[in-house]
mmCIF file of C-alpha atoms and ligand atoms in Angstrom:
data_model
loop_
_atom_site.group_PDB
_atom_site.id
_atom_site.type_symbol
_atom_site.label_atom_id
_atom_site.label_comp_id
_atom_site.label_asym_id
_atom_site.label_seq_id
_atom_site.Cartn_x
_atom_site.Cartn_y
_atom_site.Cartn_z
ATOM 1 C CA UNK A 258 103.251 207.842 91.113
ATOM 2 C CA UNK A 259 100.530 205.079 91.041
ATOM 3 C CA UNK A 260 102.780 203.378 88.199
ATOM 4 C CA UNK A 261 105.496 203.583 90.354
ATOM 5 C CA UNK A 262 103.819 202.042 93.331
ATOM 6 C CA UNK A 263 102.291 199.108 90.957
ATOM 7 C CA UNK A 264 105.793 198.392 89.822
ATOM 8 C CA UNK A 265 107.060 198.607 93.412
ATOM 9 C CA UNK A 266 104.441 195.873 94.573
ATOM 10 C CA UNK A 267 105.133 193.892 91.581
ATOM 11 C CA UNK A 268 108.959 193.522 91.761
ATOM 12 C CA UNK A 269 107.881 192.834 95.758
ATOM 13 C CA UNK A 270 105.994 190.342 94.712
ATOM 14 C CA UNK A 271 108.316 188.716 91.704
ATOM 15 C CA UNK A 272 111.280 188.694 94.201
ATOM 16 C CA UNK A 273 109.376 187.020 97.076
ATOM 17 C CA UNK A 274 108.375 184.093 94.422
ATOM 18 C CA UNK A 275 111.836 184.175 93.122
ATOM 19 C CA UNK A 276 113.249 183.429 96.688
ATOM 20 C CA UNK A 277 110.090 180.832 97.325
ATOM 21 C CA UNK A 278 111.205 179.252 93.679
ATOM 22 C CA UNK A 279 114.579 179.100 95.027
ATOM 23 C CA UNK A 280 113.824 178.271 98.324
ATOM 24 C CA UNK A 281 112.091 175.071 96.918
ATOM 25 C CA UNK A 282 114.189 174.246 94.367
ATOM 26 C CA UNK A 283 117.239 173.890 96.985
ATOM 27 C CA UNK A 284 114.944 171.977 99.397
ATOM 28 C CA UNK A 285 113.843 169.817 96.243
ATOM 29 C CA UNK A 286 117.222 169.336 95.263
ATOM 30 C CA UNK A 287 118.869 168.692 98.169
ATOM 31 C CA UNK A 288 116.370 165.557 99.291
ATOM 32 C CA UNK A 289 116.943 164.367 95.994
ATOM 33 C CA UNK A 290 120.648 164.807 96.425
ATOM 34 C CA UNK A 291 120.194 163.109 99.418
ATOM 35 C CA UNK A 292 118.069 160.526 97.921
ATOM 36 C CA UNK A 293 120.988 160.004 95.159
ATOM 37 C CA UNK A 294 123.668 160.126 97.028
ATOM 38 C CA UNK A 295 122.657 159.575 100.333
ATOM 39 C CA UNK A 296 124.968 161.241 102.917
ATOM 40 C CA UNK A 297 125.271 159.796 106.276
ATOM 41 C CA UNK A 298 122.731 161.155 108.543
ATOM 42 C CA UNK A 299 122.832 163.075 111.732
ATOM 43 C CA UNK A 300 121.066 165.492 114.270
ATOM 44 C CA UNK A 301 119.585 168.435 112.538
ATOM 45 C CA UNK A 302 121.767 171.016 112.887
ATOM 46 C CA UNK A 303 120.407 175.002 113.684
ATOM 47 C CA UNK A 304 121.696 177.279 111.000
ATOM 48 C CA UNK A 305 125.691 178.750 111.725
ATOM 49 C CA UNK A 306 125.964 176.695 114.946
ATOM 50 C CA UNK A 307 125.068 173.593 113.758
ATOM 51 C CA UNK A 308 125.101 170.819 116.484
ATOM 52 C CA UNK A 309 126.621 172.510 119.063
ATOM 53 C CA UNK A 310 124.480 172.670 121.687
ATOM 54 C CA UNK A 311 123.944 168.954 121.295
ATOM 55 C CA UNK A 312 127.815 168.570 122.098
ATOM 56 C CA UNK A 313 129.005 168.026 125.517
ATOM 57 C CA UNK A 314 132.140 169.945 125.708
ATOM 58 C CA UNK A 315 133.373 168.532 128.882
ATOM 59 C CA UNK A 316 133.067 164.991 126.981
ATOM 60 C CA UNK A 317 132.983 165.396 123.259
ATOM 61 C CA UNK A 318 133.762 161.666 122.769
ATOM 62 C CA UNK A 319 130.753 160.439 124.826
ATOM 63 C CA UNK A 320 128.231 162.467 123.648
ATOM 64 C CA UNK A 321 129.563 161.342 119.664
ATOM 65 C CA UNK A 322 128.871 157.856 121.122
ATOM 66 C CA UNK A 323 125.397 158.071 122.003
ATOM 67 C CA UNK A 324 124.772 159.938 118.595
ATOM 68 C CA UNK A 325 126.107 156.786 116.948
ATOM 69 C CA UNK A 326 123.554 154.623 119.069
ATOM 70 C CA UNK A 327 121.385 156.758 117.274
ATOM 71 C CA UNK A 328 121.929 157.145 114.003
ATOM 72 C CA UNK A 329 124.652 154.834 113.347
ATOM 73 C CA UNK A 330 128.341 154.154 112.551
ATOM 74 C CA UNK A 331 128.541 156.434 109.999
ATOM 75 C CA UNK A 332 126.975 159.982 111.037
ATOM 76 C CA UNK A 333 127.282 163.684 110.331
ATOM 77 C CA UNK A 334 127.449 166.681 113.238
ATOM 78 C CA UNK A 335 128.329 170.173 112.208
ATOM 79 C CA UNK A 336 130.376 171.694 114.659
ATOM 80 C CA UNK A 337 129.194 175.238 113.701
ATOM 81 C CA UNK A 338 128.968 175.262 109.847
ATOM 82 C CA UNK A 339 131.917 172.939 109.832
ATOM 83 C CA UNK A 340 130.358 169.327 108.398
ATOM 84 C CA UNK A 341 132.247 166.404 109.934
ATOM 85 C CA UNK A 342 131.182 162.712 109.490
ATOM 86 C CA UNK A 343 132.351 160.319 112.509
ATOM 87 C CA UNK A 344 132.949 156.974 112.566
ATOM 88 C CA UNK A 345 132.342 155.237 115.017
ATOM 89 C CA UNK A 346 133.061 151.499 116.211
ATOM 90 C CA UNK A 347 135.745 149.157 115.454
ATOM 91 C CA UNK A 348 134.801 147.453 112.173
ATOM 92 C CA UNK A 349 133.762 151.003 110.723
ATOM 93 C CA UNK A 350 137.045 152.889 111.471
ATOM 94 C CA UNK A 351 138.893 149.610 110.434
ATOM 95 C CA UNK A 352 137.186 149.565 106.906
ATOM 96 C CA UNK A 353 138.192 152.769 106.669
ATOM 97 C CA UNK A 354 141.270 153.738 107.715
ATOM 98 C CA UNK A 355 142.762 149.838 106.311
ATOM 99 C CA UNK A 356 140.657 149.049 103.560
ATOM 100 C CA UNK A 357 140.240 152.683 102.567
ATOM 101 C CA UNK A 358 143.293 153.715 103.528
ATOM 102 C CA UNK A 359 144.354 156.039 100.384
ATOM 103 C CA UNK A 360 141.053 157.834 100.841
ATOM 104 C CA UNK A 361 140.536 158.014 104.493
ATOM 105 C CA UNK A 362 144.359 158.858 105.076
ATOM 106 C CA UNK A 363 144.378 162.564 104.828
ATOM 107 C CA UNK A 364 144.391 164.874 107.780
ATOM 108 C CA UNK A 365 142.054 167.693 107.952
ATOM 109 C CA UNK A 366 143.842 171.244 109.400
ATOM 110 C CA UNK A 367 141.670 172.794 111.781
ATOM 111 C CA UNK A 368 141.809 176.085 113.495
ATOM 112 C CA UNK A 369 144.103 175.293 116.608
ATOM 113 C CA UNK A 370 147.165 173.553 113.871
ATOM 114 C CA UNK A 371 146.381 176.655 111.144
ATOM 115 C CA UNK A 372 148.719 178.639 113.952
ATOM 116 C CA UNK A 373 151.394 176.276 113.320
ATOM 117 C CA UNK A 374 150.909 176.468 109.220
ATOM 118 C CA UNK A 375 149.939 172.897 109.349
ATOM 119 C CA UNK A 376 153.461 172.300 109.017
ATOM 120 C CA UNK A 377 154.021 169.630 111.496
ATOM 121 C CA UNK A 378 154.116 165.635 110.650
ATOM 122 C CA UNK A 379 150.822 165.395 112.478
ATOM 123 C CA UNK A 380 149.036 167.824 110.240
ATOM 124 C CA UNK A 381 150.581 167.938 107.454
ATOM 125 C CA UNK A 382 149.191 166.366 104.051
ATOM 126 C CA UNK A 383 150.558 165.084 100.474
ATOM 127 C CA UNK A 384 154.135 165.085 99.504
ATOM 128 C CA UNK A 385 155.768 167.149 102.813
ATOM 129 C CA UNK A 386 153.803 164.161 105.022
ATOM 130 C CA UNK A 387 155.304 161.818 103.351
ATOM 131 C CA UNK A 388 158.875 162.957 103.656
ATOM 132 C CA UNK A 389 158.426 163.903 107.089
ATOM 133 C CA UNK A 390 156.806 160.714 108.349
ATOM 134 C CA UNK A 391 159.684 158.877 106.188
ATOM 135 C CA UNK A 392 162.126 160.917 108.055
ATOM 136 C CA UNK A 393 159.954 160.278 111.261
ATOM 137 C CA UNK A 394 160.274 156.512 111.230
ATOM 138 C CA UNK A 395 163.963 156.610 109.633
ATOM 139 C CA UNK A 396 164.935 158.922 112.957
ATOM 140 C CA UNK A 397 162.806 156.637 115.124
ATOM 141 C CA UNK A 398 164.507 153.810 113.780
ATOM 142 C CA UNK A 399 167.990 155.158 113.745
ATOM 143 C CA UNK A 400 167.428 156.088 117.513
ATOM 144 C CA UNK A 401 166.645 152.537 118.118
ATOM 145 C CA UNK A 402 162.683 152.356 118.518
ATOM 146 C CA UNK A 403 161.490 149.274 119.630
ATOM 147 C CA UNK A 404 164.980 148.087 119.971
ATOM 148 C CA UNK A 405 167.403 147.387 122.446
ATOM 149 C CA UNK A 406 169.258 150.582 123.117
ATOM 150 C CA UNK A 407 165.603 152.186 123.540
ATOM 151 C CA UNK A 408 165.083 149.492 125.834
ATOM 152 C CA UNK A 409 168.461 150.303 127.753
ATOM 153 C CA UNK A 410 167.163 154.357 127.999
ATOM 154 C CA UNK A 411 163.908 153.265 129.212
ATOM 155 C CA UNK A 412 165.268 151.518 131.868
ATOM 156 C CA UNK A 413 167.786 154.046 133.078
ATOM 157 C CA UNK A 414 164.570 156.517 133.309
ATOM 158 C CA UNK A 415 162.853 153.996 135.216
ATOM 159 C CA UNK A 416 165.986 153.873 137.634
ATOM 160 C CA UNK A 417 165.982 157.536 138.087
ATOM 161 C CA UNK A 418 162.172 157.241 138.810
ATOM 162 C CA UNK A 419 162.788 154.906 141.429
ATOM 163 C CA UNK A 420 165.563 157.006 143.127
ATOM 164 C CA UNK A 421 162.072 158.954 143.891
ATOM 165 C CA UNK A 422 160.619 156.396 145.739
ATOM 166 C CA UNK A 423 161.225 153.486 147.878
ATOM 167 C CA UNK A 424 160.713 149.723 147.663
ATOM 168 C CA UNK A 425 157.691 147.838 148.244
ATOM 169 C CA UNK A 426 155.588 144.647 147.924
ATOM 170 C CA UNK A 427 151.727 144.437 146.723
ATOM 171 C CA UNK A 428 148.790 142.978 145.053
ATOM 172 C CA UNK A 429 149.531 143.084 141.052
ATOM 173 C CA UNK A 430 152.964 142.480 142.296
ATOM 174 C CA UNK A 431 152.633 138.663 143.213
ATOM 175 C CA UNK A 432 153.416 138.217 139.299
ATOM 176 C CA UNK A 433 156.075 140.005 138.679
ATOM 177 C CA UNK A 434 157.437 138.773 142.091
ATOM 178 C CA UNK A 435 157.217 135.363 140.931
ATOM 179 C CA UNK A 436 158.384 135.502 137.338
ATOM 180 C CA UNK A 437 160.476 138.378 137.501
ATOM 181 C CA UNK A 438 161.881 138.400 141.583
ATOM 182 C CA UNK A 439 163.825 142.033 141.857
ATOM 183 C CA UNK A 440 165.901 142.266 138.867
ATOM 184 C CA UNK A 441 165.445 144.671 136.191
ATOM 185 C CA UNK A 442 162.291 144.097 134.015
ATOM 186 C CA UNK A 443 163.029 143.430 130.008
ATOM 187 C CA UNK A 444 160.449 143.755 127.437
ATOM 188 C CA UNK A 445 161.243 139.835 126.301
ATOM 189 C CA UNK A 446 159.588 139.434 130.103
ATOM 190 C CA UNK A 447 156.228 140.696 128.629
ATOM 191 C CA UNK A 448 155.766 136.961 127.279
ATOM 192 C CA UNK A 449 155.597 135.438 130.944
ATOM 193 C CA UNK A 450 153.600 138.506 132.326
ATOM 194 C CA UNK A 451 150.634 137.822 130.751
ATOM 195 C CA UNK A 452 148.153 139.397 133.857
ATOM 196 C CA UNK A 453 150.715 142.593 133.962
ATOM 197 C CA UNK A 454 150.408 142.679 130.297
ATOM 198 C CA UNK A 455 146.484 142.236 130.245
ATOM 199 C CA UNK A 456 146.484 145.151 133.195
ATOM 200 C CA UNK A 457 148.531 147.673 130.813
ATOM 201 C CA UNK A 458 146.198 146.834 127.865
ATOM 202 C CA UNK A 459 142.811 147.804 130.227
ATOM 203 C CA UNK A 460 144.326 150.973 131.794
ATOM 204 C CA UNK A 461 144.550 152.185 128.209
ATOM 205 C CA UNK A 462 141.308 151.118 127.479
ATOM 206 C CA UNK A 463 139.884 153.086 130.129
ATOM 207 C CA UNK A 464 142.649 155.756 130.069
ATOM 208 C CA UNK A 465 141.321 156.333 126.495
ATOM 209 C CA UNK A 466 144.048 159.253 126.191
ATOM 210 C CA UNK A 467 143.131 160.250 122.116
ATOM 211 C CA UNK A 468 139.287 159.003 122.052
ATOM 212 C CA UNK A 469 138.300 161.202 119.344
ATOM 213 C CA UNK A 470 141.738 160.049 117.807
ATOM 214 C CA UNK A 471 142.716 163.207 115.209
ATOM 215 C CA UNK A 472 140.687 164.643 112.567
ATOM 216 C CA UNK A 473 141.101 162.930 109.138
ATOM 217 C CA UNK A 474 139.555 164.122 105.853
ATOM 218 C CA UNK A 475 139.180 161.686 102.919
ATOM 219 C CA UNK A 476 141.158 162.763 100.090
ATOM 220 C CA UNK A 477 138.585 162.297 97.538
ATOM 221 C CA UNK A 478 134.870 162.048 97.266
ATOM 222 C CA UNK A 479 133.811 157.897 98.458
ATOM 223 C CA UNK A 480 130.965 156.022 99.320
ATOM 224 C CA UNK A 481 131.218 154.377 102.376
ATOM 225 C CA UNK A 482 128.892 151.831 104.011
ATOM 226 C CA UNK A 483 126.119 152.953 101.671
ATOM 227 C CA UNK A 484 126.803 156.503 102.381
ATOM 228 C CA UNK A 485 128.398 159.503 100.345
ATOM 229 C CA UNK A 486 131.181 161.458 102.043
ATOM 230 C CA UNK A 487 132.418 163.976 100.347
ATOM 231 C CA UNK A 488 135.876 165.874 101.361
ATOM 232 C CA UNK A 489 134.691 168.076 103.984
ATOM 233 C CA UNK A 490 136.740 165.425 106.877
ATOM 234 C CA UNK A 491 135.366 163.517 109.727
ATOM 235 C CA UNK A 492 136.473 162.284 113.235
ATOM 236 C CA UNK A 493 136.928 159.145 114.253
ATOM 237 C CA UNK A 494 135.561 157.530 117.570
ATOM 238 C CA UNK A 495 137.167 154.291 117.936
ATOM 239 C CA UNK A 496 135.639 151.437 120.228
ATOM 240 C CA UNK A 497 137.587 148.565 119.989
ATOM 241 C CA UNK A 498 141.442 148.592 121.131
ATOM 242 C CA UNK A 499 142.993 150.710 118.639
ATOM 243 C CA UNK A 500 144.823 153.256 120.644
ATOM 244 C CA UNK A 501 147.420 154.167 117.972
ATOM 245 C CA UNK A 502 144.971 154.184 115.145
ATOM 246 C CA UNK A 503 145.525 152.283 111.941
ATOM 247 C CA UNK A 504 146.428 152.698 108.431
ATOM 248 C CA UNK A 505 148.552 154.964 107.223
ATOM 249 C CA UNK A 506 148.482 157.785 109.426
ATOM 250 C CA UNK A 507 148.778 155.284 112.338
ATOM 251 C CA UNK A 508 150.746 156.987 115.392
ATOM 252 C CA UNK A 509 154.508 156.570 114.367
ATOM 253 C CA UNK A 510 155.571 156.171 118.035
ATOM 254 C CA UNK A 511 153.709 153.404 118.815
ATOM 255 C CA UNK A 512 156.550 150.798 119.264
ATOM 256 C CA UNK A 513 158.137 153.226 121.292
ATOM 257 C CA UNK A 514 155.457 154.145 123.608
ATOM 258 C CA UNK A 515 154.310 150.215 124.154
ATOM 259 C CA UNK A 516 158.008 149.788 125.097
ATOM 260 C CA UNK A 517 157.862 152.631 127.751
ATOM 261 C CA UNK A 518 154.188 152.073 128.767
ATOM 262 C CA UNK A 519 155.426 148.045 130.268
ATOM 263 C CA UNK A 520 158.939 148.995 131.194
ATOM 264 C CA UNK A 521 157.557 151.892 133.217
ATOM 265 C CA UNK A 522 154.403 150.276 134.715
ATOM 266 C CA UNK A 523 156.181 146.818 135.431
ATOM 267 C CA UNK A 524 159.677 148.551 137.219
ATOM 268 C CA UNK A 525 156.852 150.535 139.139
ATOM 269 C CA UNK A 526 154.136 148.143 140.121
ATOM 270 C CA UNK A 527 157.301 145.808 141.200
ATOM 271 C CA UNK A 528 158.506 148.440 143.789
ATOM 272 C CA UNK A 529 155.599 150.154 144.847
ATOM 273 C CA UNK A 530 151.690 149.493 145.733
ATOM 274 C CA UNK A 531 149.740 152.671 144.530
ATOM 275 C CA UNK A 532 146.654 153.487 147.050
ATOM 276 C CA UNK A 533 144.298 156.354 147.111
ATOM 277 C CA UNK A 534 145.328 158.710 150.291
ATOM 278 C CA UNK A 535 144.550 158.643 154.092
ATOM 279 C CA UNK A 536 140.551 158.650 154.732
ATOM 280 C CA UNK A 537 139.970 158.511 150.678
ATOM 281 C CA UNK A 538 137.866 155.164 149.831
ATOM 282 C CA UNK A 539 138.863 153.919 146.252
ATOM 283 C CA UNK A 540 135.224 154.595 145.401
ATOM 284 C CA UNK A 541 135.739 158.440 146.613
ATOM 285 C CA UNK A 542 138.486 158.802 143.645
ATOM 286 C CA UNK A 543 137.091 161.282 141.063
ATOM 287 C CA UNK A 544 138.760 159.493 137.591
ATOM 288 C CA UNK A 545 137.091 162.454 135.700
ATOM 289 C CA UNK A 546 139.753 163.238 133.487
ATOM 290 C CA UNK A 547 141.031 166.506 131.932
ATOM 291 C CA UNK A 548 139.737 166.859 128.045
ATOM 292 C CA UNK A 549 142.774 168.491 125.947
ATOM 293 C CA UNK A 550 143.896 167.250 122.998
ATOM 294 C CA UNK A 551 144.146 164.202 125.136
ATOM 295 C CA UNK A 552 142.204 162.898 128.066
ATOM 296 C CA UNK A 553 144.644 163.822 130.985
ATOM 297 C CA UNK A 554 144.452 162.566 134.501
ATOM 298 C CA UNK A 555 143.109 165.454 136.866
ATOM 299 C CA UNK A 556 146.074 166.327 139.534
ATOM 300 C CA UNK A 557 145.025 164.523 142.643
ATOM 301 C CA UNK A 558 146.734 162.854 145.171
ATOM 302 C CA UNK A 559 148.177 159.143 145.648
ATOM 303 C CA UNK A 560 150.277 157.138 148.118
ATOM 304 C CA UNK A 561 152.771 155.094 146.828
ATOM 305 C CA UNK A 562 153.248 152.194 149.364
ATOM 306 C CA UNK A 563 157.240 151.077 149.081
ATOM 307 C CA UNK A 564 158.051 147.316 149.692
ATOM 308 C CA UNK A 565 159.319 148.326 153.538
ATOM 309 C CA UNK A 566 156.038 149.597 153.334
ATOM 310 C CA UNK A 567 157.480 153.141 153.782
ATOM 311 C CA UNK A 568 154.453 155.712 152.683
ATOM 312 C CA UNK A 569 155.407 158.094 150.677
ATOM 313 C CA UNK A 570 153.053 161.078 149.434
ATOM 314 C CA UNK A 571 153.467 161.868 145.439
HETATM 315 C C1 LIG B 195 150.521 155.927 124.657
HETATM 316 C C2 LIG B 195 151.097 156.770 123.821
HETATM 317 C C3 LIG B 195 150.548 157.159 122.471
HETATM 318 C C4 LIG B 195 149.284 157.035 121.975
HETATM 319 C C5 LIG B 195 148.039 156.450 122.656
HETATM 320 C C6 LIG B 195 149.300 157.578 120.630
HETATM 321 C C7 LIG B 195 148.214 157.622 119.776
HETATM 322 C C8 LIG B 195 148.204 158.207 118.527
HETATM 323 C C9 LIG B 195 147.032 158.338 117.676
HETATM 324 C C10 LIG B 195 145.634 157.830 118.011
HETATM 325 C C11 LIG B 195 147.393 158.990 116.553
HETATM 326 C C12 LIG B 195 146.453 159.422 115.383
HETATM 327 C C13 LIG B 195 146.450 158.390 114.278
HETATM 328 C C14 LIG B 195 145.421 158.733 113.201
HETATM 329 O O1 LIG B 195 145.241 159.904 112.875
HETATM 330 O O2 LIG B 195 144.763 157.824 112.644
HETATM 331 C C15 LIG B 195 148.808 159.266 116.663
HETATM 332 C C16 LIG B 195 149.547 159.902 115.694
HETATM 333 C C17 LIG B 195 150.898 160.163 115.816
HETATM 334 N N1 LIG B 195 151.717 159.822 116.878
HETATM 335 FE FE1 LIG B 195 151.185 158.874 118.566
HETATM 336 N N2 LIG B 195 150.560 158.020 120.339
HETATM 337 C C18 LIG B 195 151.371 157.771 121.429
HETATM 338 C C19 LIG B 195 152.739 158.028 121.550
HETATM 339 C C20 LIG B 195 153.524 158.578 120.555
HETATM 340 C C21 LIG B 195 154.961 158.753 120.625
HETATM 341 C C22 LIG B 195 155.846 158.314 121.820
HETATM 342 C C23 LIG B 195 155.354 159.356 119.469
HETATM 343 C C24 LIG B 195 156.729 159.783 118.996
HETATM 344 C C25 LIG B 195 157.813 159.063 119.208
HETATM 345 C C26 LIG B 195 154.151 159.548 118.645
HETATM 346 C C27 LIG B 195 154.115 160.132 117.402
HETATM 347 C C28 LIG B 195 152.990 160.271 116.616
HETATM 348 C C29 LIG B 195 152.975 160.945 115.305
HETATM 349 C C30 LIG B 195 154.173 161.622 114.615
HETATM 350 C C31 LIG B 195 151.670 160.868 114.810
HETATM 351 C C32 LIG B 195 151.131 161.426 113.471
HETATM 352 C C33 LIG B 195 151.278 160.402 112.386
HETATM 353 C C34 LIG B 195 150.788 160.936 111.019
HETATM 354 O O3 LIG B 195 149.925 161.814 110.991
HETATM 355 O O4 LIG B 195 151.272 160.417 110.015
HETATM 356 N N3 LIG B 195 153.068 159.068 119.335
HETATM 357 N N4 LIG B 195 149.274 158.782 117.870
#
């Protein structure tokens, strides 16, 4: 019995100093893994939820930001036990999804796109990408993007648009009254609109519809900026105007969408003067917008001032 107990204490005793030898060997090894390789650093996370509860759910992109004031361009946040290293400014996410484009370019399939199998162009990966953004563009292409007869369908959306409202004169408008008078806006026009134009690019500044852009994951192990990043994937937070991304899983659309964007904004702003509602201050507006996959514009409500100065609710 007292042999038994002795032996009981002792393998007590050999398995807590196993787990202590382990415990400091991983610590050991991992700052010296760190030391070696030196992977980007980050708030430390809490074990299983990682940095969660430093996360802002309401405004993911913002609270990345101020992480990056702290700890840099190049950072890591686990979102749970899910590692992701986000990069963050303009030069950063330039170097790597242009200069490192083969090893930045893959995208990284998480939870919500498992449901579709990952199938789709935007999460898709390796050869079936490549055919389907090939096809993509071809399609595009074929359809007209950034052509004429895209132009021609554009407009005729705009007209039906308009059938909506009425006609109007305002502010903005003094440009596009000037170069353009009341015919139909053409995207050649976007040359001589250069405030209009200027106006388009800062509502999607601010609009800042993808701001975490989507998830990437680098197709093989890099260092970047002095730091290791292995293939676990990473965000990106852009800050200077790169809306559609860059490199090669740049947004395929984007001719397309810069086509309707003017045509639509232009034929609008021309016919109408857009004004917050009756006893609403501009100040009053709540811009707050709705965090999906995109940042969406919360419904509210907005008066649409025609040229006969006709108010219309929308
Ligand atoms: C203002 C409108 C739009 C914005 C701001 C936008 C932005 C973006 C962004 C930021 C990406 C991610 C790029 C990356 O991962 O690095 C993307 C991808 C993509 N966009 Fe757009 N996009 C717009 C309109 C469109 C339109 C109209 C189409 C289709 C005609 C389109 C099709 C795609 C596709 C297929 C991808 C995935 C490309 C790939 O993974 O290879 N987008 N877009």
């Amino acid at each position: 019995m007292e042999l038994l107990e002795v032996l009981h204490s002792l393998t007590s005793v050999t398995l807590l100093g196993a787990v202590l030898f382990l415990l400091v060997l991983f610590f050991f090894s991992r700052s010296r893994n760190l030391e070696q390789r030196k992977e980007p650093p980050g708030p430390r996370p809490l074990p299983l939820i990682g940095n969660l509860l430093q996360l802002d759910f309401m405004k993911p992109h913002i609270t990345l930001w101020e992480l990056s004031k702290k700890f840099g361009h190049v950072f890591t946040v686990y979102l749970g036990p899910k590692k992701v290293v986000v990069l963050a400014g303009y030069k950063t996410v330039k170097q790597a999804l242009v200069n490192n484009a083969e090893e930045f370019g893959e995208r990284e399939l998480i939870q919500i796109t498992k449901s579709s199998g990952g199938h789709g162009i935007l999460f898709a990966n390796g050869e079936s990408w490549k055919e389907m953004r090939r096809f993509a563009l071809t399609t595009l292409r074929d359809f007209g993007m950034g052509k004429k007869i895209s132009e021609e369908k554009i407009i005729e959306e705009c007209q039906n648009l308009m059938e909506v409202f009425q006609q109007y004169k305002g502010q903005l408008q003094e440009e596009l009254s000037s170069v353009i008078g009341s015919r139909q806006v053409r995207v050649e026009d976007r040359k001589n609109l250069p405030y209009t134009d200027a106006v388009i690019h800062e509502i999607q500044r601010l609009a800042n519809i993808l701001p975490m852009s989507l998830p990437h994951t680098t197709s093989q192990d890099i260092t970047f900026q002095g730091y290791f990043i292995n293939k676990d994937g990473k965000f990106v937070k852009r800050d200077a105007f790169m809306p559609f991304s860059a490199g090669r899983r740049a947004c395929v659309g984007e001719s397309l969408a810069r086509m309707e964007l003017f045509l639509f904004f232009t034929t609008l702003l021309q016919h109408y003067r857009f004004t917050p509602p009756p006893g609403v201050t501009e100040d009053e507006l709540d811009l707050t917008p709705t965090l999906g996959l995109t940042l969406n514009p919360s419904l509210h409500q907005l008066c649409a001032h025609s040229r006969d100065s006709i108010e219309g609710l929308i």
